[in-house]
Coordinates of C-alpha atoms in Angstrom, one line a residue:
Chain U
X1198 CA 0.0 0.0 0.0
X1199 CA 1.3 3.6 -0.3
X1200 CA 0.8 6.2 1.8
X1201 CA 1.5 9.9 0.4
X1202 CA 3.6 11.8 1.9
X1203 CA 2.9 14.9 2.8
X1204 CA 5.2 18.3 3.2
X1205 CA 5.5 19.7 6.6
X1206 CA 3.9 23.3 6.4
X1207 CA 5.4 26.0 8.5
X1208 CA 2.7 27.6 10.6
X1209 CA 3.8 31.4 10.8
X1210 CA 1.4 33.3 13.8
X1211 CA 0.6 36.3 12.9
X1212 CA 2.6 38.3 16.1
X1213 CA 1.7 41.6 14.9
X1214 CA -1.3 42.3 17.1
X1215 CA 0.5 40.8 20.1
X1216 CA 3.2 43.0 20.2
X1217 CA 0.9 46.3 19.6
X1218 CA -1.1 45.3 22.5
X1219 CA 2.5 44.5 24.4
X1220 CA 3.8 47.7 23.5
X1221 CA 0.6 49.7 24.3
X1222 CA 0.8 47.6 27.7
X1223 CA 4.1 48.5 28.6
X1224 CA 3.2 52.5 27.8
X1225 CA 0.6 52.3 29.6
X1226 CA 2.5 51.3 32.9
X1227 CA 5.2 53.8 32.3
X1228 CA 2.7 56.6 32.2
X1229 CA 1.0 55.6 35.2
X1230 CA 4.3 54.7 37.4
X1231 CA 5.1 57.2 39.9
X1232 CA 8.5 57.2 41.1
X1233 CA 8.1 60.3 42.8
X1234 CA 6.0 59.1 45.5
X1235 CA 8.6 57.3 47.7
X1236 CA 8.9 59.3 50.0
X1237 CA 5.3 58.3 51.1
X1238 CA 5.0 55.7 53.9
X1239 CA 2.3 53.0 53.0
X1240 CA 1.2 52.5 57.1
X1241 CA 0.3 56.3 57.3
X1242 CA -3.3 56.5 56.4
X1243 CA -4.4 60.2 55.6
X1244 CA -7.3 61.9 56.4
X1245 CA -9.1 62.5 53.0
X1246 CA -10.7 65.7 51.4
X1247 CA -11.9 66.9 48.4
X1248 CA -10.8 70.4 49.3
X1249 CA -6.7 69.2 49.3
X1250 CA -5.1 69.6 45.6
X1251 CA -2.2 69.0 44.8
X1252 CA -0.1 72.2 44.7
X1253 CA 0.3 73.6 40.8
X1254 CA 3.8 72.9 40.4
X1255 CA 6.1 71.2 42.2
X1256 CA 8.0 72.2 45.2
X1257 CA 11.9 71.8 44.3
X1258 CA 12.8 71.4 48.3
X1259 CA 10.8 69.7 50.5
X1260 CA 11.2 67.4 53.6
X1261 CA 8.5 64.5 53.8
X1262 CA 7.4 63.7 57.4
X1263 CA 5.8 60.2 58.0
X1264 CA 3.8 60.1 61.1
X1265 CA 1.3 57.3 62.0
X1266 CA 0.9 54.1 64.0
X1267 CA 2.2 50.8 63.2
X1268 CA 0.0 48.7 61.1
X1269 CA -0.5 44.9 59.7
X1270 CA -1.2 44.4 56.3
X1271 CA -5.6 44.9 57.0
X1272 CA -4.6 48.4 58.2
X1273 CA -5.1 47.6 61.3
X1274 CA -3.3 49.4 64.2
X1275 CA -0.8 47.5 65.8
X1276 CA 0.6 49.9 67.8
X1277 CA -0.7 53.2 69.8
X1278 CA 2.3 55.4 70.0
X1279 CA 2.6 57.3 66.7
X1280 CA 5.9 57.8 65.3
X1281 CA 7.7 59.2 62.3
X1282 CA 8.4 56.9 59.7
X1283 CA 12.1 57.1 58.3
X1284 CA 12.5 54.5 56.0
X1285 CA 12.9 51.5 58.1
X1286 CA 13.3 53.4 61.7
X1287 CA 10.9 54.4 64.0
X1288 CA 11.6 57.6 65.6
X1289 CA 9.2 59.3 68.4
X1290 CA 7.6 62.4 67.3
X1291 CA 9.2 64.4 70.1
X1292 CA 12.7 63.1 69.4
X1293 CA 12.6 64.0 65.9
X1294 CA 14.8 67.7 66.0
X1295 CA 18.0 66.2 65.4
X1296 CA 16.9 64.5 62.4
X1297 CA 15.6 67.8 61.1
X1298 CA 18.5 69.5 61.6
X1299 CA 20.2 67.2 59.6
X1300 CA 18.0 67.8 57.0
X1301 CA 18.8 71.4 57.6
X1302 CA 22.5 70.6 57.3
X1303 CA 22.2 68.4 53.8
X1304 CA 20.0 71.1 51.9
X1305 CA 22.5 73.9 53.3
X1306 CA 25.3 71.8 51.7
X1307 CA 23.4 70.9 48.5
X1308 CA 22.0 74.4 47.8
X1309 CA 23.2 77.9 50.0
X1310 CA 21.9 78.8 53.6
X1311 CA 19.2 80.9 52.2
X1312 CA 17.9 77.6 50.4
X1313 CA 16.5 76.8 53.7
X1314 CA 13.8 79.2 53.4
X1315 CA 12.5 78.2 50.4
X1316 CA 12.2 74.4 51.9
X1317 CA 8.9 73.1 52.9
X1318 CA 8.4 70.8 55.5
X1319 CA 5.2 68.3 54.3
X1320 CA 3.9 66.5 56.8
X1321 CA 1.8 63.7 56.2
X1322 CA 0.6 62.2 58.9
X1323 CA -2.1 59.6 60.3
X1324 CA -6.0 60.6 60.5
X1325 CA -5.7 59.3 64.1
X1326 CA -2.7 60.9 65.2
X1327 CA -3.0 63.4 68.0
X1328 CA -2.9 67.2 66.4
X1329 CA -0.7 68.2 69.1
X1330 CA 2.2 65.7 68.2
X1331 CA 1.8 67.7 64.2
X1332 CA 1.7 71.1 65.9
X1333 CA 4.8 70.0 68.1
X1334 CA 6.5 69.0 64.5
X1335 CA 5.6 72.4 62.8
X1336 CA 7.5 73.9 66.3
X1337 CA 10.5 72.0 66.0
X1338 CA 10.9 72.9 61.8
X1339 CA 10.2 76.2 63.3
X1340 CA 13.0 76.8 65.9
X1341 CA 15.9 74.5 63.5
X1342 CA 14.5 76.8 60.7
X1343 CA 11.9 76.2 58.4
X1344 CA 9.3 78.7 57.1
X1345 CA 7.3 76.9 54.9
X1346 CA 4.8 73.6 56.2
X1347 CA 2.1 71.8 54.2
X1348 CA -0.2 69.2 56.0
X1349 CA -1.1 66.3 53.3
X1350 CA -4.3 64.6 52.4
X1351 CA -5.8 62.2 50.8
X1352 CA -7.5 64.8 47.6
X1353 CA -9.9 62.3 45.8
X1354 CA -12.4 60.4 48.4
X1355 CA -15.4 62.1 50.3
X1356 CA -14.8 62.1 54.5
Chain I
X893 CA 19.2 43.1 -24.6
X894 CA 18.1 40.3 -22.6
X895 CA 16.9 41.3 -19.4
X896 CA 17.0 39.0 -15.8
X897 CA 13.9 38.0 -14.6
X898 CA 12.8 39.6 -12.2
X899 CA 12.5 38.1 -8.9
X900 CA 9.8 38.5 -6.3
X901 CA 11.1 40.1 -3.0
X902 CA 12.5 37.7 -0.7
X903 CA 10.9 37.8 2.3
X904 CA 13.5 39.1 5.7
X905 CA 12.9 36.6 8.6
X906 CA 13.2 39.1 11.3
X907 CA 14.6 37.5 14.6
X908 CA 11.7 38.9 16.9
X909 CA 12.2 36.2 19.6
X910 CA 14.3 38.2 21.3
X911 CA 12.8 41.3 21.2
X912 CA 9.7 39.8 22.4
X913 CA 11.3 38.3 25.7
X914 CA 12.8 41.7 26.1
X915 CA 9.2 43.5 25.9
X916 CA 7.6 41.2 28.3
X917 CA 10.3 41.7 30.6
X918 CA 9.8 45.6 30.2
X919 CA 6.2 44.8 31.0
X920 CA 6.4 42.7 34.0
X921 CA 8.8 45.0 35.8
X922 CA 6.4 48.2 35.3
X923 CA 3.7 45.6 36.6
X924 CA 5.3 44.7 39.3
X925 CA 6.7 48.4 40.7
X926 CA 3.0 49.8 39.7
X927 CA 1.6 51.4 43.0
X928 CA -1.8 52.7 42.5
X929 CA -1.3 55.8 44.8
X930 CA -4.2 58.1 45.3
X931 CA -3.4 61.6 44.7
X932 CA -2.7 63.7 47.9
X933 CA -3.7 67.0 48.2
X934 CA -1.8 70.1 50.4
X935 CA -3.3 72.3 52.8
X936 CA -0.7 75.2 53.2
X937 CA -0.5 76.8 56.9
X938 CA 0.2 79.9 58.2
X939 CA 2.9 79.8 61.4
X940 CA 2.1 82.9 64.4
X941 CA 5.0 83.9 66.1
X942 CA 3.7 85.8 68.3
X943 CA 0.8 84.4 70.7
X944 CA -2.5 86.1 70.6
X945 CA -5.2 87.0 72.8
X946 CA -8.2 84.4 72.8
X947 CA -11.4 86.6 71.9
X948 CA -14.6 85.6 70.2
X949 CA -15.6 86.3 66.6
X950 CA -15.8 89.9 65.8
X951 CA -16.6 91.3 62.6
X952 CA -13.4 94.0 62.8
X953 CA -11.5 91.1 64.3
X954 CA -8.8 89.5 61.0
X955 CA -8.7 86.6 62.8
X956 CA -11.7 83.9 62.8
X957 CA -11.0 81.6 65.5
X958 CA -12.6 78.0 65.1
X959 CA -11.7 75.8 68.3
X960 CA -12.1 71.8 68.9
X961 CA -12.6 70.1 71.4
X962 CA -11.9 66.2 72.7
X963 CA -12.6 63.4 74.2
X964 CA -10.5 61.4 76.2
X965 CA -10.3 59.0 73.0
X966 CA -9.5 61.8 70.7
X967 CA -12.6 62.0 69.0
X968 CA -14.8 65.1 68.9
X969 CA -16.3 66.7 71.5
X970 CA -17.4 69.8 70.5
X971 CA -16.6 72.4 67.1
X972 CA -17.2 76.0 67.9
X973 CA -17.4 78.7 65.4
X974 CA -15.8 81.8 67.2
X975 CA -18.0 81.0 70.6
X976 CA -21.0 79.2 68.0
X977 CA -21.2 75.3 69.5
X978 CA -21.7 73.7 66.4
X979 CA -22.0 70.2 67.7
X980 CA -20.0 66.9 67.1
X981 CA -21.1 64.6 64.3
X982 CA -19.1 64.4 61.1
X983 CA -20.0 65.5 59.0
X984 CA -22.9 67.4 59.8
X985 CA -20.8 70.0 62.2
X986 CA -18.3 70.7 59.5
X987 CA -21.2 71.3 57.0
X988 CA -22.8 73.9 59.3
X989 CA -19.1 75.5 60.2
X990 CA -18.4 75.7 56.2
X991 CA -22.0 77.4 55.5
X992 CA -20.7 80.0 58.7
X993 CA -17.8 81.0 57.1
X994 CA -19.2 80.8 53.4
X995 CA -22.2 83.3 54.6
X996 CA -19.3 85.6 56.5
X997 CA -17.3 86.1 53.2
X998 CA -20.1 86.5 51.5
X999 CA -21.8 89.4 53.9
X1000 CA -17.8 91.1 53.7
X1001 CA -16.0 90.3 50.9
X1002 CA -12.8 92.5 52.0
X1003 CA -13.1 92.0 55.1
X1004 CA -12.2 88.1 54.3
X1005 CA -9.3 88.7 52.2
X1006 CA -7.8 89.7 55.1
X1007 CA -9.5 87.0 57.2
X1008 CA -7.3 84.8 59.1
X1009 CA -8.2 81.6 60.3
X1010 CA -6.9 80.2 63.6
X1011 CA -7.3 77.0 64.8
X1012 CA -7.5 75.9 68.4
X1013 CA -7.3 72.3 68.6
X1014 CA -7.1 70.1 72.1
X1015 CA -3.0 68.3 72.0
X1016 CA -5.3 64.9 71.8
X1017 CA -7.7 65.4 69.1
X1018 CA -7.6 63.0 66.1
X1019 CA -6.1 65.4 63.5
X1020 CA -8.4 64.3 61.0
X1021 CA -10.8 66.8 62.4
X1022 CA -8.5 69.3 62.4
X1023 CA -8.2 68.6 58.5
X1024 CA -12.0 68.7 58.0
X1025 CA -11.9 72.1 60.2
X1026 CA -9.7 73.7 57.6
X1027 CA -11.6 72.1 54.7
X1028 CA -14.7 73.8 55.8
X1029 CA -12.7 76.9 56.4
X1030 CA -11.0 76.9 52.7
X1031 CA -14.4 76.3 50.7
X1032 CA -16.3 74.1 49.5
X1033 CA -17.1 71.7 46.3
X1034 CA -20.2 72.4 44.4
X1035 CA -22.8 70.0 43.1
X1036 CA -21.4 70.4 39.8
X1037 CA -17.2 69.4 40.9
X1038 CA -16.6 73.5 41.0
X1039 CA -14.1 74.5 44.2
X1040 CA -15.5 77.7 45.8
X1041 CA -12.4 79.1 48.1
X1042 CA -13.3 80.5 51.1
X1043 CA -10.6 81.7 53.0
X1044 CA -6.9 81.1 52.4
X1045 CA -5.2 82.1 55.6
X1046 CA -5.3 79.4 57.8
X1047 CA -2.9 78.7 61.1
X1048 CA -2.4 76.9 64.4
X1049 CA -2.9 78.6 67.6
X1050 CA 0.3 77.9 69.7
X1051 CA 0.2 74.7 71.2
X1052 CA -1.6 73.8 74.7
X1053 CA 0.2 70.5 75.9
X1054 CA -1.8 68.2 78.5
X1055 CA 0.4 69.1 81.5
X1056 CA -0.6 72.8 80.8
X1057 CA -3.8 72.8 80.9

């Protein structure tokens, strides 16, 4: 008996579409990625407003204050004594002057000595946190030499 | 003349294997370090140096003074508008204490450019309510999405710790 033999055919997919999409994909991420926002500590839950915008362009020196409570991955408090948030420390709110005169020191190095008056200290900090521990920050960037505060909030939910 | 044939165009295998792996890594990596973020908004303040007098709310008076009080749990115990009690529910007080201060820069117009705001918060109130005090303060958001400002000018009175009191 014989049997034909057939050619192998070469299937060719079409990858056209496939990369559009990949390409439109990987636009799409890069527009939306914000790098800028590091500075902003994920356990620090802001109060939110609709009145808060964002200011219209951006500052060029500012010092981010974290200040919240500890908290598991829920959201839920684990811990009652706020405390500034840098990076991976835990500093009391009321121990925090030496670390702003740091701060103080760098931009002073980085810029001039009058660059400090053009600095704005941003302090985002916890819905639940007690409003004297913020006014006690806005004192303690006032007497190492900061002019300029901004208090940060959450700009796109209803309270 | 004896022309050559002509041939068809030979088709160019592109090597897109490796471009492709490239792309998808690109991809996965902007997956990956996506953080939705909501946007955050500033409220700028105002810093007194020099400590002021308590008074009520005075028409001639530049400063408005809204004050809030606590609970032993930090919520809120009371929002007054100048010596006005407007209560304690959120967000019913703030409503009332934004429609105060929306009818007072309407009744004066110049008198509220020059309006300050100064708030007196107790050291243990959740700060949240502090931020809805200056929201009311700064304006308000129409039906419509529109922002109506208010007043500007907004500041801390100096600070009253615990062991004061």
């Amino acid at each position: 008996m014989r049997f034909k033999h057939a050619k192998p055919t070469v299937v060719e997919a079409d990858m056209t579409p496939m990369i559009d999409m990949t390409f439109q994909l990987i636009a799409f991420f890069m527009i939306v990625t914000n790098f800028e926002q590091t500075q902003a500590d994920e356990r620090v839950k802001l109060p939110a407003d609709r009145l808060a915008r964002p200011p219209l362009a951006p500052r060029e020196l500012e010092v981010v204050v974290n200040v919240g409570f500890d908290r598991n991955a829920d959201g839920t408090k684990t811990s009652d004594t706020p405390a500034v948030f840098y990076g991976e420390e835990r500093i009391p709110v009321l121990e925090y002057t030496p670390r702003l005169k740091r701060e103080k020191q760098m931009i002073e190095l980085q810029h001039d000595k009058e660059a400090v008056n053009d600095a704005t200290i941003v302090i985002r900090a916890d819905g639940d946190v007690p409003t004297g521990l913020v006014q006690e920050l806005i004192k303690m960037g006032q007497e190492v030499g900061f002019q300029k505060f901004a208090l940060k909030a959450m700009s796109d939910e209803v309270p | 003349m004896k022309f050559r044939k002509h041939q068809g165009d030979a088709k160019v295998d592109l090597q897109m294997a490796s471009m492709i792996d490239i792309v998808f890594q690109l991809l996965i990596f902007f997956i990956l370090t996506l953080k939705i973020i909501p946007p955050e908004g500033d409220f700028n303040i105002n810093m007194p140096t020099v400590q002021k007098a308590l008074t009520g709310v005075m028409i001639d008076d530049p400063i408005l003074r809204i004050r809030l009080e606590a609970n032993q749990d930090g919520s809120l115990k009371q929002l007054y508008f100048g010596e006005l009690a407007l209560g304690n529910s959120a967000p019913e007080a703030f409503d009332q204490l934004s429609a105060k201060v929306g009818n007072l820069v309407s009744v004066q117009p110049l008198v509220a450019e020059e309006l300050e705001v100064e708030i007196i918060s107790d050291y243990i109130l959740n700060y949240r309510h502090v931020v809805a005090a200056m929201s009311a303060c700064r304006g308000r958001v129409t039906p419509d999405g529109k922002r109506v400002t208010y007043l500007e000018n907004i500041k801390f009175a100096p600070i009253k710790r615990p062991s004061e009191v």
